[in-house]
Short mmCIF file of C-alpha atoms in Angstrom, two decimals:
data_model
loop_
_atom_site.label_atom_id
_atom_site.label_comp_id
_atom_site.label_asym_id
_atom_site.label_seq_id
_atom_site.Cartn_x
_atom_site.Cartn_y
_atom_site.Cartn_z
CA UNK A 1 11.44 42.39 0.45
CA UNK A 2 11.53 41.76 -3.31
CA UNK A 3 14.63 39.51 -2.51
CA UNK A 4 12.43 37.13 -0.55
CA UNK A 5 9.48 37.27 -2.75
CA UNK A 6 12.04 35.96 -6.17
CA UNK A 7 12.96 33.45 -3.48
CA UNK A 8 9.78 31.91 -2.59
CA UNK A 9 8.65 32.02 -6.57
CA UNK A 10 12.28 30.15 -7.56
CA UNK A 11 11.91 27.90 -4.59
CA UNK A 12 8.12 27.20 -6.35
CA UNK A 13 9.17 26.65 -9.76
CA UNK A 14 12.03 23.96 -8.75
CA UNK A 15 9.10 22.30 -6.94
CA UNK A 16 6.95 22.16 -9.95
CA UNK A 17 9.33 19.94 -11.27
CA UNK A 18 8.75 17.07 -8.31
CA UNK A 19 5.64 14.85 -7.95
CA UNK A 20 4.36 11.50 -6.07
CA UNK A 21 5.19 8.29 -7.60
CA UNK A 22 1.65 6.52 -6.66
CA UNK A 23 -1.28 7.26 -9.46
CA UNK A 24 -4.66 7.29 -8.91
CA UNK A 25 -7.30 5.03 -10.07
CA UNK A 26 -7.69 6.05 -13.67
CA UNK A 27 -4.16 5.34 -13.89
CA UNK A 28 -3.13 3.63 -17.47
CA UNK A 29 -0.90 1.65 -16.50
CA UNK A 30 -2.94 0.04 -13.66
CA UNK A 31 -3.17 -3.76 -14.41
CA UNK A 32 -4.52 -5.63 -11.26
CA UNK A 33 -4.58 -8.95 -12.17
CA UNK A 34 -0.45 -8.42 -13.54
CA UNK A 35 -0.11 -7.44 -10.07
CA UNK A 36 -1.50 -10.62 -8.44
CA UNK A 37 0.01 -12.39 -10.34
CA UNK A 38 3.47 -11.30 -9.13
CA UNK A 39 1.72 -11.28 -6.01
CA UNK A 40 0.71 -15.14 -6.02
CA UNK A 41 4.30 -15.45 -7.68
CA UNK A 42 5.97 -14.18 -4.97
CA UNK A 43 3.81 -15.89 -1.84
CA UNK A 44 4.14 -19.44 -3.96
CA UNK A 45 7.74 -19.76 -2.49
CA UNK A 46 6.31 -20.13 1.40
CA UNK A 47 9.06 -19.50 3.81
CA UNK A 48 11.31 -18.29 0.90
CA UNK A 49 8.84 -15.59 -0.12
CA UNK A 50 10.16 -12.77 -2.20
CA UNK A 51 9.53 -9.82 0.18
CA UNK A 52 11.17 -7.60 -2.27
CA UNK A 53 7.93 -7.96 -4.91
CA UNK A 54 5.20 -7.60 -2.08
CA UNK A 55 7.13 -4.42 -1.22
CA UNK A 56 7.31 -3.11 -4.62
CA UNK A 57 3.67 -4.38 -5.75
CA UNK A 58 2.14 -3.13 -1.93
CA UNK A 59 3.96 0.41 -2.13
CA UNK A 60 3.31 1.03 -6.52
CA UNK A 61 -0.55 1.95 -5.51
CA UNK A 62 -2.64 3.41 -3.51
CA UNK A 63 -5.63 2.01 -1.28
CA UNK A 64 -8.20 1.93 -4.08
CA UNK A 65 -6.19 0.04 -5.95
CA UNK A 66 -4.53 -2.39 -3.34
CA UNK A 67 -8.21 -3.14 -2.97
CA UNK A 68 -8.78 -3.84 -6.63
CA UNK A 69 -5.80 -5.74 -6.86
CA UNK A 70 -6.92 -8.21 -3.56
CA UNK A 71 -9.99 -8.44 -5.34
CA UNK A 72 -8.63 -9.57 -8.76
CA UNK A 73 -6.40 -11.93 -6.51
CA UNK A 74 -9.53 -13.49 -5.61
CA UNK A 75 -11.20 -13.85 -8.80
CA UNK A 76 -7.80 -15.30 -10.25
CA UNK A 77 -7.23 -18.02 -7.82
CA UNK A 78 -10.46 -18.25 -5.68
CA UNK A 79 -8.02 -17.67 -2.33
CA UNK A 80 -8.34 -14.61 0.37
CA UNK A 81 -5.28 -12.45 -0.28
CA UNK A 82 -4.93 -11.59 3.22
CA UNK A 83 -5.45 -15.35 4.01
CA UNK A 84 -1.88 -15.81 2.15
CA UNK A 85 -0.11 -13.25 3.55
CA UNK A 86 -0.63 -13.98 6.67
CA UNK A 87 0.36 -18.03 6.37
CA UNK A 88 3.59 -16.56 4.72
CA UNK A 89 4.76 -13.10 6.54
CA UNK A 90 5.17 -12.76 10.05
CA UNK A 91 6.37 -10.40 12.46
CA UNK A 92 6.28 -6.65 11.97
CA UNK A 93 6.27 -7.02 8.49
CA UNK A 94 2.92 -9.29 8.24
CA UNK A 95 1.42 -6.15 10.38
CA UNK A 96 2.73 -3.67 7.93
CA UNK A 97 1.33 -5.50 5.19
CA UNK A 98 -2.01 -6.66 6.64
CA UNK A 99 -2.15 -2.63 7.54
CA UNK A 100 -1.61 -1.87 3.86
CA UNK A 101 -4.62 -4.26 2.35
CA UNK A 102 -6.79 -3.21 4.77
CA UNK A 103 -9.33 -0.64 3.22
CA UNK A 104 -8.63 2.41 4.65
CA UNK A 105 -11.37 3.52 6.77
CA UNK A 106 -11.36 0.09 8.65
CA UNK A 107 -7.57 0.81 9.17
CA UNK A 108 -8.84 4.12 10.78
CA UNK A 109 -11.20 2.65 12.48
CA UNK A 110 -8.51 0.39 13.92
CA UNK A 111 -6.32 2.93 15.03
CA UNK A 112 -8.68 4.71 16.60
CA UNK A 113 -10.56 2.09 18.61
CA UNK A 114 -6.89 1.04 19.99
CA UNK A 115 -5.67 4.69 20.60
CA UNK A 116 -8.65 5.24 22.47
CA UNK A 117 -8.34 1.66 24.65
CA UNK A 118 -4.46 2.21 25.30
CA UNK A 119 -5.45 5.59 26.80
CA UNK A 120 -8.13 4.33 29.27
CA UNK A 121 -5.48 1.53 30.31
CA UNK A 122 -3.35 4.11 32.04
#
């Protein structure tokens, strides 16, 4: 029994050592309008967008601050975010994306309303 007990406390302590790569809101290094600007940068190009950026600008932060950064997109160029991601992406992708700058409890909202509609269609 003490074996698996000094088990469970190593397996613990190697964990310790691991945590998420997103910050929260009071983060330091959060800087929305550097953000869209790589964001702008990177729609700019049309058809030859650089998915790559979006990816790594989209996936860096969390909701909050996907939302902050939309907003400081606005307030930088006077142009809807969304509005440019969607006359660039398309496909899958544009719905991943569109799912990601969505505020989350209109994405759950979403989800919901079309989980419960798909269920009553069968």
């Amino acid at each position: 029994m003490k074996n698996r007990e000094n088990l469970k406390t190593e397996k613990l302590n190697e964990c310790e050592e691991f945590h998420g790569t997103i910050n929260g809101p009071d983060d330091e290094d959060f800087h929305p309008e550097e953000a869209s600007k790589s964001l702008r940068q990177a729609l700019e190009a049309g058809i030859q967008c650089d998915d790559k950026v979006l990816i790594q600008v989209l996936l860096k932060h969390d909701n909050f601050q996907r939302q902050k950064i939309a907003a400081a997109y606005e307030g930088q160029y006077d142009r809807i975010l969304v509005d440019d991601v969607e006359e660039v992406l398309g496909g899958f992708f544009l719905d991943c994306t569109l799912a990601l700058l969505q505020p989350a409890h209109l994405y759950s909202t979403k989800m919901l309303h079309y989980a419960i509609s798909v269920r009553f269609l069968f």
